Each structure stands twice: as structure tokens, then as C-alpha cells.
Tab-separated table of C-alpha atoms and ligand atoms in Angstrom:
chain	number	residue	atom	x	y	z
A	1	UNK	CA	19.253	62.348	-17.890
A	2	UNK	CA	18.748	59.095	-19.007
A	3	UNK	CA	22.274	56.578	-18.725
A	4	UNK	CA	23.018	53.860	-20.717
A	5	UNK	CA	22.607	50.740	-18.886
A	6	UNK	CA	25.290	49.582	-16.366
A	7	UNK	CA	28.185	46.659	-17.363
A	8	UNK	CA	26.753	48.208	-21.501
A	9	UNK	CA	29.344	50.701	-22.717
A	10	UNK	CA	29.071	52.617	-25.733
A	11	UNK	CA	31.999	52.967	-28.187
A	12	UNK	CA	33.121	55.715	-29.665
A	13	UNK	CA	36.419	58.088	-30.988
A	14	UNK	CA	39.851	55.820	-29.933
A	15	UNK	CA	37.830	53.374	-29.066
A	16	UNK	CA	35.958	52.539	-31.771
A	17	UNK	CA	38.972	52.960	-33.867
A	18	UNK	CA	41.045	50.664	-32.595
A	19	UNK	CA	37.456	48.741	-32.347
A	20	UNK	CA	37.372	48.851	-36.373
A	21	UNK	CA	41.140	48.315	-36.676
A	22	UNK	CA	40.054	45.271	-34.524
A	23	UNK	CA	37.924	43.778	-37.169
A	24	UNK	CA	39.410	44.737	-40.303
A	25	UNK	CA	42.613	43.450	-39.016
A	26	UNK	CA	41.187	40.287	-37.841
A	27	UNK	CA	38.660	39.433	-40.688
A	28	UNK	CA	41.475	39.505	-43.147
A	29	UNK	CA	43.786	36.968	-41.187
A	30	UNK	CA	40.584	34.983	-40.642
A	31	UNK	CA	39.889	34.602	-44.514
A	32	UNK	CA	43.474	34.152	-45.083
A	33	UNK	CA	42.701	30.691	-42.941
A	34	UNK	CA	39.736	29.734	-45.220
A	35	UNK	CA	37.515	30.828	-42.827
A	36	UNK	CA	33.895	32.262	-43.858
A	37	UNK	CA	32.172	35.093	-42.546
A	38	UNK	CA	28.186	33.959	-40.644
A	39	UNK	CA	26.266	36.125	-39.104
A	40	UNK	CA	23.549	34.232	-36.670
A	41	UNK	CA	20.700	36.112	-34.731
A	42	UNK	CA	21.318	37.828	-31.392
A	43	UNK	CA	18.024	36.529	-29.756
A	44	UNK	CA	17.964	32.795	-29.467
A	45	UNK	CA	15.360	30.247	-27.461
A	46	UNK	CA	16.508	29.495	-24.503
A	47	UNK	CA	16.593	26.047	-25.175
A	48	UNK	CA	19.569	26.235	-27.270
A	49	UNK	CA	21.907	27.501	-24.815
A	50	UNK	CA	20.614	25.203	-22.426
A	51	UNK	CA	21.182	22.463	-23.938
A	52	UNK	CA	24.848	23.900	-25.318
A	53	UNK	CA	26.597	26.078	-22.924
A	54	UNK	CA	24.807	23.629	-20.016
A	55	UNK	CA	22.197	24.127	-17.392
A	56	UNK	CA	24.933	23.467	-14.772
A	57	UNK	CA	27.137	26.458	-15.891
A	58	UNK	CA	27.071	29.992	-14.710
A	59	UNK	CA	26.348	31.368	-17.917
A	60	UNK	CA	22.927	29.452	-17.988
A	61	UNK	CA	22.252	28.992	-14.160
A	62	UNK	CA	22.982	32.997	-13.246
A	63	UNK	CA	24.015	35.171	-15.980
A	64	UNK	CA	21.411	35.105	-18.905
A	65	UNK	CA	19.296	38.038	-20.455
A	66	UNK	CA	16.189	35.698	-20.390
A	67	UNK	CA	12.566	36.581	-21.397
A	68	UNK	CA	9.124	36.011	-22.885
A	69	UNK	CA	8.095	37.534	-26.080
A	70	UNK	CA	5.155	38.604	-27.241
A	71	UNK	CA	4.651	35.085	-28.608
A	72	UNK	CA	5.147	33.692	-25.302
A	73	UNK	CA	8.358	32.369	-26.387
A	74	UNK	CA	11.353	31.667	-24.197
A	75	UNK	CA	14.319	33.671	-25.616
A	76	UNK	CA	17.540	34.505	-24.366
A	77	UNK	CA	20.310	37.235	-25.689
A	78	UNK	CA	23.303	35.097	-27.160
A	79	UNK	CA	25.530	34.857	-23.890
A	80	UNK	CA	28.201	33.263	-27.073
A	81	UNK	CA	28.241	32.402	-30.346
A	82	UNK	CA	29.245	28.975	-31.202
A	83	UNK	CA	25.737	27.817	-29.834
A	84	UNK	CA	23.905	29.961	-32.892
A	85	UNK	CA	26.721	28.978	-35.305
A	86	UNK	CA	26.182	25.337	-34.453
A	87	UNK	CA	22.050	25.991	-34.474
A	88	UNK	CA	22.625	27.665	-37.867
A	89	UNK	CA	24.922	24.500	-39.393
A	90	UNK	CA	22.496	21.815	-38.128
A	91	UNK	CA	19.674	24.247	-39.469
A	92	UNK	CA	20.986	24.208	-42.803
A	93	UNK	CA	22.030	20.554	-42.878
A	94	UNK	CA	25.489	20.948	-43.056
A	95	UNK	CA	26.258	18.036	-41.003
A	96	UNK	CA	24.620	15.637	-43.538
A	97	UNK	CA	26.545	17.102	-46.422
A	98	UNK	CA	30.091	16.274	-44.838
A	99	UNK	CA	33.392	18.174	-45.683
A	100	UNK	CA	35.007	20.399	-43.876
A	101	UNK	CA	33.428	24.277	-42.679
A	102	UNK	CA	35.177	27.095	-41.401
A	103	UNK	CA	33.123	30.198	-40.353
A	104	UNK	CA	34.223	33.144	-37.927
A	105	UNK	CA	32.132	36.210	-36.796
A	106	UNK	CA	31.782	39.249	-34.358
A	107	UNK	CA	29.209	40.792	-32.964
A	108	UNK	CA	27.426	41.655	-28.887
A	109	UNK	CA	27.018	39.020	-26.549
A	110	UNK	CA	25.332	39.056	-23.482
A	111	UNK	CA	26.124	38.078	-20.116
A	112	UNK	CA	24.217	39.559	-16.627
A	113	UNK	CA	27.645	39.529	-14.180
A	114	UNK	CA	28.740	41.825	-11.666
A	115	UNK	CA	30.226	44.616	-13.735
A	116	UNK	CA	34.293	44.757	-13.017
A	117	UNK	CA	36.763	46.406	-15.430
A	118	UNK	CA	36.933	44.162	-18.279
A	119	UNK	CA	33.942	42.318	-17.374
A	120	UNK	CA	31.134	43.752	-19.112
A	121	UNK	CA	26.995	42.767	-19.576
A	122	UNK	CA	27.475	43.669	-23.177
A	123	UNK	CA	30.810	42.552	-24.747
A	124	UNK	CA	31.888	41.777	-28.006
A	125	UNK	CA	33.090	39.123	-29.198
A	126	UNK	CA	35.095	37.934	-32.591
A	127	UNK	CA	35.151	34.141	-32.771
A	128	UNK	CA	36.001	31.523	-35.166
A	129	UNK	CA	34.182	27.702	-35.834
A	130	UNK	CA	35.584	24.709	-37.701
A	131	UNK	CA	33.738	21.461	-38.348
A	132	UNK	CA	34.216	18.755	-39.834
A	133	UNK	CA	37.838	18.454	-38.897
A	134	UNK	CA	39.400	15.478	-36.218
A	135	UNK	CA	42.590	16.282	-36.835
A	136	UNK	CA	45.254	18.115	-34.212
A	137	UNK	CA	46.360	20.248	-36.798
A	138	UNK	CA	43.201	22.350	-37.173
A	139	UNK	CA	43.489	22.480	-32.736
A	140	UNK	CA	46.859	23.770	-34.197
A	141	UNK	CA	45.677	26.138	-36.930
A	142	UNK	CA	43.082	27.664	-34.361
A	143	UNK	CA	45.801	28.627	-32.255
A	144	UNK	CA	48.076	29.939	-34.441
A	145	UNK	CA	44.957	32.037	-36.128
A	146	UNK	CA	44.544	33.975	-32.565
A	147	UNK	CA	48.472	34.077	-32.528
A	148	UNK	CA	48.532	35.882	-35.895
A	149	UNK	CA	45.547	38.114	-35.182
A	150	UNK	CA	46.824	38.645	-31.754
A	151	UNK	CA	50.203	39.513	-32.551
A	152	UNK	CA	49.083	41.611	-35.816
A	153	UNK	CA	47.580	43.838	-33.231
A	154	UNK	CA	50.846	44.138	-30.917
A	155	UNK	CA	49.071	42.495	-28.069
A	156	UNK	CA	50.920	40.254	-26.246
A	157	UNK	CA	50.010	36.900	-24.651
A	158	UNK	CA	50.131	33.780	-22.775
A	159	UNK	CA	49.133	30.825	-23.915
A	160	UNK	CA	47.104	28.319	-21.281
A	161	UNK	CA	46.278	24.917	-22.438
A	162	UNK	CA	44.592	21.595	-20.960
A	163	UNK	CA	42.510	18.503	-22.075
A	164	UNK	CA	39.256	17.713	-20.891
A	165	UNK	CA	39.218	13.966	-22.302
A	166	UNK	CA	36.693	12.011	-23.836
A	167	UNK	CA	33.419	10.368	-22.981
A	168	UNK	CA	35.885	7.280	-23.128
A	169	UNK	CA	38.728	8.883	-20.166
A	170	UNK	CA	36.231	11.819	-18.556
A	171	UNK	CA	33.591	9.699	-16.383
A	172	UNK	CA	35.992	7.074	-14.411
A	173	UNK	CA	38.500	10.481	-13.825
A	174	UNK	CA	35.287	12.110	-12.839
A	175	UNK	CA	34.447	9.533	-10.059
A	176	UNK	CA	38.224	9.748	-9.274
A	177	UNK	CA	37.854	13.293	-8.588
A	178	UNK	CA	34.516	13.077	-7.105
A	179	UNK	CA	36.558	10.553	-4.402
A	180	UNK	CA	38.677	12.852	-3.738
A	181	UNK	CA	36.389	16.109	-3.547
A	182	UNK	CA	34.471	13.592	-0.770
A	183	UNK	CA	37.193	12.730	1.268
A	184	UNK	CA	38.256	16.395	2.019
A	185	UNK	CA	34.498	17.372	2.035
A	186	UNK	CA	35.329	19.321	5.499
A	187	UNK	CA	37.763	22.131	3.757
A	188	UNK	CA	35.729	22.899	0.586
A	189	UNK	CA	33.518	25.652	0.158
A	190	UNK	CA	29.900	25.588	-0.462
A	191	UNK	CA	30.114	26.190	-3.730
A	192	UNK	CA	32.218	23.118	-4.586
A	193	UNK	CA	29.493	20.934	-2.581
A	194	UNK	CA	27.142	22.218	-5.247
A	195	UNK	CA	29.486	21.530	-8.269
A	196	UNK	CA	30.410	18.296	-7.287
A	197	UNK	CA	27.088	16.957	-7.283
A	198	UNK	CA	26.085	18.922	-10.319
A	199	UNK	CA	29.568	19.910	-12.784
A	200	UNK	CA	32.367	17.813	-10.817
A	201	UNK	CA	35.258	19.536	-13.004
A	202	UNK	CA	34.117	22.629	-12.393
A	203	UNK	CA	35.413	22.324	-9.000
A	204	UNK	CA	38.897	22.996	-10.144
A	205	UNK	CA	38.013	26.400	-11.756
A	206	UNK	CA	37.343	27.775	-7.934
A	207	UNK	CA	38.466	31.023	-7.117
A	208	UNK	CA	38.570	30.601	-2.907
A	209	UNK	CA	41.785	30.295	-1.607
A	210	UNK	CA	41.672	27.599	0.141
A	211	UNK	CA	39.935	25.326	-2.344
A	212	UNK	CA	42.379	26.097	-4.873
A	213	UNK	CA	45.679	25.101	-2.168
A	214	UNK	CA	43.445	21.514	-1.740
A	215	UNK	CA	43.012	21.137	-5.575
A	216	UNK	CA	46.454	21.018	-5.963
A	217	UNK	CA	46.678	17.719	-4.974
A	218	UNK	CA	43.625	16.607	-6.593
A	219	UNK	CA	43.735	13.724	-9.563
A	220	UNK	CA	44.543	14.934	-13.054
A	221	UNK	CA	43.017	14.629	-15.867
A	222	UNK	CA	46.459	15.039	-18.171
A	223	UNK	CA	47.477	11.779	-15.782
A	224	UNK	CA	44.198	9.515	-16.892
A	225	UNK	CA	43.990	10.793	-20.462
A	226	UNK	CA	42.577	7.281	-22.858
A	227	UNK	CA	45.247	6.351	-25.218
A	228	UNK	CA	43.661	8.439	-28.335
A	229	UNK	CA	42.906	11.692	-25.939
A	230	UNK	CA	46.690	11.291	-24.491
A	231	UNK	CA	48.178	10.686	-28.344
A	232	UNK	CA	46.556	13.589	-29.590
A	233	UNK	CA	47.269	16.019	-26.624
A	234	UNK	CA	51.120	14.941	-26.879
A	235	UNK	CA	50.907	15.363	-30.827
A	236	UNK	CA	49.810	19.017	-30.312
A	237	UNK	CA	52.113	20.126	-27.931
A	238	UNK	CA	54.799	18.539	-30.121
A	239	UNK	CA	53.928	20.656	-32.852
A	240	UNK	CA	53.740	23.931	-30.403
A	241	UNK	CA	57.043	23.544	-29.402
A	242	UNK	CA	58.366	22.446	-32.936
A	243	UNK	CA	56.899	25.930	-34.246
A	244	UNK	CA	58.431	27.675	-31.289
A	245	UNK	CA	55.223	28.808	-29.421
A	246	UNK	CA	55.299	28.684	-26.160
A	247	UNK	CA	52.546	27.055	-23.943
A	248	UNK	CA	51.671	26.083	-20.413
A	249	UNK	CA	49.908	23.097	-19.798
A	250	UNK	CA	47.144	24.625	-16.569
A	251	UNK	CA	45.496	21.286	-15.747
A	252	UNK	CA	42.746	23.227	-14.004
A	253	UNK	CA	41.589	24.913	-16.927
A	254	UNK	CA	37.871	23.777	-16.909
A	255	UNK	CA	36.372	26.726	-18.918
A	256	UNK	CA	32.970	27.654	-18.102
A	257	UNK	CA	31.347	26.116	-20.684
A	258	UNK	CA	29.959	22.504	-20.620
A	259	UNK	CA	30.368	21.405	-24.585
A	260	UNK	CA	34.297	21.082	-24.707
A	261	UNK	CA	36.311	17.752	-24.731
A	262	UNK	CA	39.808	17.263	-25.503
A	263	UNK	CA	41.947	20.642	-26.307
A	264	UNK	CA	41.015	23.347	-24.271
A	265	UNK	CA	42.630	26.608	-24.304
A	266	UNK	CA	43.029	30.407	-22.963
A	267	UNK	CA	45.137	33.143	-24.185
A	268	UNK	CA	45.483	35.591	-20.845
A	269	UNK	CA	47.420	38.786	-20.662
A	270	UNK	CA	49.100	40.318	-18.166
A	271	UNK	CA	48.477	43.862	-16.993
A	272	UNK	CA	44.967	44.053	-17.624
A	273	UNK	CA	43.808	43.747	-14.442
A	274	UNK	CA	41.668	40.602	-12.626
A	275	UNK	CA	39.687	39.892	-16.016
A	276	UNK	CA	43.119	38.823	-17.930
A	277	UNK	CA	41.405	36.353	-19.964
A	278	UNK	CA	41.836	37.631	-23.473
A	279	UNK	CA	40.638	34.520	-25.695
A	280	UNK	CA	39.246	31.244	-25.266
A	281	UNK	CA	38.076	28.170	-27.191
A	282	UNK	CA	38.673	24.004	-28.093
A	283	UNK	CA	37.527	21.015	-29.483
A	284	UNK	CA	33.857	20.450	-28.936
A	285	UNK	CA	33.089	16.854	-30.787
A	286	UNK	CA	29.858	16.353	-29.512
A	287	UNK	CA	28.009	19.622	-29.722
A	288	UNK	CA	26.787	19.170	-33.117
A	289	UNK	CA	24.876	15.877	-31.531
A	290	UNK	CA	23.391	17.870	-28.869
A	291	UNK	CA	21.757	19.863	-31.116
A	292	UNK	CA	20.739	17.332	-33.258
A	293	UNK	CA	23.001	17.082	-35.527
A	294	UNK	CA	25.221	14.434	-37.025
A	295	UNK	CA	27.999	13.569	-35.286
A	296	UNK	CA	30.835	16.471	-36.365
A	297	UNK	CA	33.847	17.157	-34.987
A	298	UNK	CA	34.860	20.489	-34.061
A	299	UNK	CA	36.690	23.440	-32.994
A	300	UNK	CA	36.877	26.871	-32.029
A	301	UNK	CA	37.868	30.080	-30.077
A	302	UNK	CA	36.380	33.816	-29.154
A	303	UNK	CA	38.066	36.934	-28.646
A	304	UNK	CA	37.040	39.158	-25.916
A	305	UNK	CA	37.325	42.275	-28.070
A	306	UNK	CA	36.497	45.209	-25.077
A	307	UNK	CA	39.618	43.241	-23.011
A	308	UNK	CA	42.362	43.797	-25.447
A	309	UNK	CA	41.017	47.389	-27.099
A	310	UNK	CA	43.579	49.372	-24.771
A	311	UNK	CA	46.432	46.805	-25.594
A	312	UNK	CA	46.049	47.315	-29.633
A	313	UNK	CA	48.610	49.284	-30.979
A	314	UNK	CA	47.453	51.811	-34.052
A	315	UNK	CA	49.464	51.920	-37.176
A	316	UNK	CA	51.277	55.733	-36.914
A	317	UNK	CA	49.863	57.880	-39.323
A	318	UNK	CA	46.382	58.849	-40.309
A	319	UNK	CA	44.644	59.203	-43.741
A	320	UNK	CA	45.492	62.978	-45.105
A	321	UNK	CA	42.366	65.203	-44.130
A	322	UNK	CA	41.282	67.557	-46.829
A	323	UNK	CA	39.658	70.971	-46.396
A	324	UNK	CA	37.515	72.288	-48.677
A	325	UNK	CA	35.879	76.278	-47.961
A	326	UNK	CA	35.106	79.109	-50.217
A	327	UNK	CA	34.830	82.974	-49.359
A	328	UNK	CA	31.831	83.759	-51.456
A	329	UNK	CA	28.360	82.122	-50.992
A	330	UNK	CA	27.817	81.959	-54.697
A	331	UNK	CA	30.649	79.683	-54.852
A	332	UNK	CA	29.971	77.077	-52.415
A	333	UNK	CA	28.004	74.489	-54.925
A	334	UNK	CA	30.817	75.077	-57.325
A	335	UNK	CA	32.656	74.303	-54.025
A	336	UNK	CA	31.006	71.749	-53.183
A	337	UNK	CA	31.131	69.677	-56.478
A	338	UNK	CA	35.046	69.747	-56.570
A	339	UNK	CA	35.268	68.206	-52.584
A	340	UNK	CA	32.893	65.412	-53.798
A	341	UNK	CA	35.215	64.880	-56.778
A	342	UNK	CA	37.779	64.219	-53.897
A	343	UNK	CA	36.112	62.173	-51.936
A	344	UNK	CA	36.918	59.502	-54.644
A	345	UNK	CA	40.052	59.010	-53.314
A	346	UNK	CA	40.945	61.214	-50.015
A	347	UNK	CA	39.245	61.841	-46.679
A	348	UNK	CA	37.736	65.038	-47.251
A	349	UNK	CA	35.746	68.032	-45.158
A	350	UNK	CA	33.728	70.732	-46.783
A	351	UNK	CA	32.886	74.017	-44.722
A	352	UNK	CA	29.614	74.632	-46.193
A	353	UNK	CA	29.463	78.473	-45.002
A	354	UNK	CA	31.643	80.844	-46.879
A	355	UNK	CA	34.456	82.549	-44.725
A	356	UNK	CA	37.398	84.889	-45.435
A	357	UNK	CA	40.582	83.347	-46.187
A	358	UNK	CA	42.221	83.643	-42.655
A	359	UNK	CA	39.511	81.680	-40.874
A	360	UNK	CA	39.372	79.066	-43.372
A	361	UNK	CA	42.844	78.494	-42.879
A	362	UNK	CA	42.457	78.582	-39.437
A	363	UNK	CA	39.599	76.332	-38.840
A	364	UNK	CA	41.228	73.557	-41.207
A	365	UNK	CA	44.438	73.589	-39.049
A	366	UNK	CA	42.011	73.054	-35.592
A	367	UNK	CA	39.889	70.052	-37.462
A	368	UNK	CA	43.853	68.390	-38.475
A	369	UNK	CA	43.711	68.741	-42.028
A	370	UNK	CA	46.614	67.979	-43.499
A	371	UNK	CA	45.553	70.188	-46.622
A	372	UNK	CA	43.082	73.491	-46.721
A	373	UNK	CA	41.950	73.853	-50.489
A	374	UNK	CA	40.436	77.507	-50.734
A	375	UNK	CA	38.141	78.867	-53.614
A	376	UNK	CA	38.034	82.528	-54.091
A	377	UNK	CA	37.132	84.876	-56.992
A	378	UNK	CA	39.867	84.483	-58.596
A	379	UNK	CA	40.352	80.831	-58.682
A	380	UNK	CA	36.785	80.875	-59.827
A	381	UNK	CA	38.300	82.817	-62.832
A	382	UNK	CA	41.219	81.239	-63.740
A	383	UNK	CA	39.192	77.647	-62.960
A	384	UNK	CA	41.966	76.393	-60.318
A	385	UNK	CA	41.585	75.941	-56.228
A	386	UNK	CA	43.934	77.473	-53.721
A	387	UNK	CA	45.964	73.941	-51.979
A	388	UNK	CA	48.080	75.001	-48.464
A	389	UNK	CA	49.593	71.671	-47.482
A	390	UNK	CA	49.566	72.370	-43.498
A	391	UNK	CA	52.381	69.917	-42.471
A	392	UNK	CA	55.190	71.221	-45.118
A	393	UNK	CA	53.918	74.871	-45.042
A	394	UNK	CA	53.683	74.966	-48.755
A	395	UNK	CA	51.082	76.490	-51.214
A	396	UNK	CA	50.218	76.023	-54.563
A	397	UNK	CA	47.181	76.586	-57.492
A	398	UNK	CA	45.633	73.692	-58.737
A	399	UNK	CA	43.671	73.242	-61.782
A	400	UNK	CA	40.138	71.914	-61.318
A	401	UNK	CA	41.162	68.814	-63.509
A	402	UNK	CA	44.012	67.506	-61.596
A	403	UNK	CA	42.226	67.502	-58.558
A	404	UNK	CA	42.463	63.719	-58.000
B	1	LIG	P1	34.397	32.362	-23.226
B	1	LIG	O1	35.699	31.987	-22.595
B	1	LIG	O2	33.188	32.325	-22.366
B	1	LIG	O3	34.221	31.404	-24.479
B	1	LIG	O4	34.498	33.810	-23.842
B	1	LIG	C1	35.558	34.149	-24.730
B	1	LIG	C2	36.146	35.496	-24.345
B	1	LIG	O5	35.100	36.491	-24.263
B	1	LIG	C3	36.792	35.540	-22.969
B	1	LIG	O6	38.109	35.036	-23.007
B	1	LIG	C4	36.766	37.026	-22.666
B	1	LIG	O7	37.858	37.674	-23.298
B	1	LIG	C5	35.485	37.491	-23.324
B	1	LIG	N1	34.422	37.675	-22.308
B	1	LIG	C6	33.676	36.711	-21.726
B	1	LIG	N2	32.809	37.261	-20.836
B	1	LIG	C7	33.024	38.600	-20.848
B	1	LIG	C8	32.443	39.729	-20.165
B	1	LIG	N3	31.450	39.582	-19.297
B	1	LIG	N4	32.933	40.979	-20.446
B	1	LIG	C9	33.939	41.137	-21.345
B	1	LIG	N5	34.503	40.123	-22.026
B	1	LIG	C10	34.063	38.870	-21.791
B	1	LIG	C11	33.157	31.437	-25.330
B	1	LIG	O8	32.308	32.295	-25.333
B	1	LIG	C12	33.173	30.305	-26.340
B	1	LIG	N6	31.990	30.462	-27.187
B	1	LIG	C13	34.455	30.331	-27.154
B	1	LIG	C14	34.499	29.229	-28.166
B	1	LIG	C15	34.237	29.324	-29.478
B	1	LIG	N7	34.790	27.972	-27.919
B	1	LIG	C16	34.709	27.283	-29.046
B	1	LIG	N8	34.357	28.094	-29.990
């Protein structure tokens, strides 16, 4: 029997309806914010993520869906979206035409890791992109946008925030931490001797043990902030704890993506298991200049949907179910023409086989109608349908007219 592939789930009964809940739920607080929905291709070249995400990271060094088309072409599967979304902006010369530009959007993403519960090769993602905008107060609005969506959904949250400076602070805190990386060289592991010559920071996002006890004591960047990066960091925290959202400031929050400076962020949740990342995002000013662009600042998050889809809670209650059978075959178009009627306004199911009256009435109460509508001879007659509503144990004769 042929499998699906591993780490690529497919979706379907709860889970794709709390999947759907998900985006309807989502996409309206989204618009609510001003944001736009853009939908950018899942194949990209190569190039773009390179030069985005960063050759240095583990997204573009291990993890990418990466291959040669028939054009001999060197394309990749989106491992994320804001690198399309910021293609598609530059693309359409956005940049040059100024104002602000808020887009969000969902969709697969693609990412060859070790499969792991919530760690997936295919995930989805919804995310949200906002140029044009210096300000702290859209950092601000992006976070309260995942707080609405996230709390809309019942899912609860903790809120991890750093900055990661500006070409004017980053480099001489950089050769601080470089320093000290080198004069402990003897206790890190050998993946820090990679990162320090390649991604210095990323040092601070290690997992071993023993790195992560020597880190503590490293330099931080919070510490050697430039005036602007430290003014703007204390201005948003301000306004967190003004609006009563609570925060912790994780100065080794790195994220594992190279285009961030200033706010970055992570929304993790407990009980999830290892993967407990649930969102992430920040200010990436100078992405829209690596690709090209005009200088543009910017902003932005992604929700790992797959990692919250067990924490969503469901509104209680379901759309009524109708049932629609007859018990004579010559009756089933006339049958059939009164469910479609329905379907205007109600969910409805039509038995297309005629049956007697007792396994009508049984089969709509194993499908969880809430209503098994039954046309006989002499409803046919008298022009009416035959309504049971299942949960109150009540009948009743309906004319066809008043059907909806
Ligand atoms: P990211 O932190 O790499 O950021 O991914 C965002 C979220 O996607 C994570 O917090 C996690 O919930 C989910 N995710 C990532 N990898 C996997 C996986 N293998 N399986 C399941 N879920 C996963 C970004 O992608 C940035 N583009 C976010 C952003 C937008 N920053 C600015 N704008």
C-alpha cells in the first residue's frame, strides 16, 4: 500500500475542522487589523531563501526541499513565507510607491527535519507582514494580533521576547561575544565552533547542556543595545505592561532565521511536548534591501498551525443536519428538488434510494441529523413533507412552501 510520505500528514475529520475554524477565525481578526490577504507561490529559486532566511541557518544549510526542474532551474519548496511575500512586494514595486502594507496568509511550508511530534516536513503555516512601518506600535499591534487570534481560539500562551540590535549595536556585541565564545573554546561543543565562525549569535540558541550552563554568563545583547535599539525596546515593553500583557524578556532568543533585527519574539505553550514553539516573528528592516528592494521597514510573525490544532477549543454546537428520504422511487426527484431548496439555508443530506419509513428514521438518527424530513404518498398528495425533529422528539407536516 502506498503511505503518504513521512514528517507529511494528511488532515482530515476533527482535524481539519478545527484546521478551518483555524483560518476562518484567524482571517477575520487579521482583516480586522487592516491586514490583506497574498497568496505567493509554493516553489521558489533557491536563491531567494538564500539570500533571506541565510546560507548560515539550518533551514538553508540542512533542511530544504531543493531541486532542478526541467528548466534546469534551482528551486526550493517555501521552507517560510515572508521570503515570497517580500519577493512578491519588491516584484511589484511596492517599495518605490511608499505607504504603509499589511498582508497575512496561510498555506504548506516545507522543511526536511527529523520528524518529532509537532515537528513536521510539511506544516502549515498562517503568518502576517507589515511594511512600511518604523514605529514600536506596529511591533505592538503584531503582538497583540497573535494575542487576539490566539486567545479567540482558547489557546493559551507565553510570551518570549528579545532584541537582536542594529547594524549600528550588533557587530562590536558580536566581537564581544565572539571573545568570549574564544576564551572558553575548551567547554563548547562542536557545533558552536562552527557557528561562531559562521552565525556567532546563533551560539546562544544551543540545545547541549553544557553550552547552554556557559552561555549564561555570556555578554548580552539587551546590555549593549545603541541608544535608538535600547529606546525602542524599553518603549515596547512599556506599552506591554501598560496593556497588561505579560512578557519575558529570553535574551537568548536568536531565532533561526538570519533577516531579523531589533524585536524578536516567540509565543511557546506549555504541554505540547518538546516542539512548544507555537508562533514566531519581528522586525526585519533590512530584508526588503536584500532582495533588492528599497530600504522598508518591517515586521512580522507565523503561526505554526499543526502545533496548536489539539489546543483549539470548538464552539459547542454544530450546524442542524437535515435528512431528506422518500419511500417510493417515483418520488425521489420530487425529493430531491425540495432538499436542494434547503440547502439555501441549512446543512442538508438526501438519501437518494427510497426506504420504508422506519429505516429512514433510523439511518438519519446514525448520520446525527438533527431533523429527518420524510416524503411518502400521502405527503405527495396533500403537497407537504413529513419533519421529526430528533433532539425534541417532535413531529410535524410541513407544506412544501414553508420549507425554508
Ligand atoms: P519560524 O519560527 O521558523 O518563523 O516558524 C514559525 C512557526 O512555524 C514556529 O513557531 C512553529 O510553530 C512552526 N513550525 C516551524 N517549523 C515547523 C515544523 N517543522 N513542523 C511544524 N511546525 C513548524 C518563520 O517561519 C518566520 N517566517 C516568521 C516570520 C514572519 N517572521 C517575520 N515574519
Amino acid at each position: 500500500m502506498i503511505q503518504s510520505l513521512r514528517g507529511m500528514n494528511d488532515l482530515f475529520d476533527d482535524e481539519s475542522r478545527r484546521f478551518s475554524f483555524f483560518i476562518s477565525t484567524a482571517t477575520a481578526i487579521a482583516k480586522r487589523y487592516g491586514f490583506e490577504y497574498i497568496q505567493t507561490p509554493i516553489l521558489e529559486e533557491t536563491a531567494l531563501f538564500k539570500r533571506s532566511v541565510g546560507e548560515s541557518s539550518d533551514i538553508v544549510g540542512k533542511e530544504m526541499y531543493r531541486f532542478q526542474d526541467k528548466g534546469e532551474n534551482d528551486v526550493c519548496m517555501r521552507p517560510e513565507g515572508t521570503a515570497g511575500v517580500v519577493r512578491a512586494f519588491v516584484q511589484k514595486k511596492l517599495d518605490r510607491a511608499g505607504g504603509k502594507h499589511r498582508y497575512f496568509y496561510y498555506g504548506p511550508m516545507f522543511r526536511y527535519e527529523r520528524p518529532q511530534k509537532g515537528r513536521l516536513r510539511q506544516f502549515h503555516q498562517f503568518g502576517a507582514e507589515s511594511f512600511g512601518t518604523a514605529s514600536v506600535y506596529e511591533d505592538l499591534t503584531v503582538l497583540l494580533l497573535i494575542r487576539d487570534i490566539l486567545s479567540a481560539l482558547g489557546v493559551g500562551y507565553r510570551l518570549k521576547l528579545n532584541s537582536l540590535g542594529c547594524p549600528t549595536c550588533m557587530p562590536p556585541y558580536r566581537e564581544k561575544l565572539v571573545n568570549f565564545v574564544q576564551a572558553h573554546v575548551e567547554h563548547v561543543c562542536e557545533d558552536c565552533k562552527r557557528r561562531v565562525e559562521l552565525n556567532p549569535i546563533r551560539v546562544l540558541d544551543c540545545k547541549n547542556e553544557s553550552c547552554q550552563i556557559l552561555y549564561k554568563n555570556a555578554p548580552k545583547l539587551v546590555s549593549h543595545l545603541c541608544e535608538s535599539c535600547d529606546a525602542d525596546f524599553a518603549k515596547l515593553t512599556q506599552l506591554l505592561t501598560q496593556m497588561g500583557i505579560a512578557f519575558e524578556i529570553d535574551t537568548h532568543l536568536v531565532r533561526g532565521l538570519d533577516y531579523y533585527s531589533k524585536t524578536a519574539f516567540e509565543f511557546v505553550s506549555d504541554g505540547i511536548g518538546a516542539q512548544n514553539a507555537i508562533a514566531g516573528g519581528g522586525r526585519y528592516d533590512r530584508l526588503v534591501e536584500f532582495l533588492d528592494g528599497k530600504a522598508t521597514p518591517a515586521v512580522g510573525f507565523a503561526i505554526g498551525i499543526e502545533r496548536i490544532l489539539e489546543l483549539i477549543q470548538m464552539p459547542q454546537g454544530t450546524t442542524p443536519l437535515y435528512y431528506f428520504g422518500a419511500m417510493q422511487e417515483e418520488h425521489i426527484d420530487t425529493l430531491f428538488m425540495l432538499a436542494q431548496q434547503k440547502r439555501q439555508n441549512a446543512r442538508v443530506h438526501i438519501e437518494y434510494e427510497p426506504r420504508s419509513f422506519a429505516k429512514h428514521l433510523n439511518n438519519a438518527q446514525k448520520i446525527g441529523a438533527h431533523f429527518c424530513m420524510i416524503l411518502g404518498e400521502n405527503e405527495i398528495q396533500s403537497q407537504t413533507i413529513w419533519a421529526k425533529n430528533l433532539v425534541q422528539n417532535s413531529e410535524s407536516t410541513l407544506p412544501w412552501d414553508e420549507l425554508l
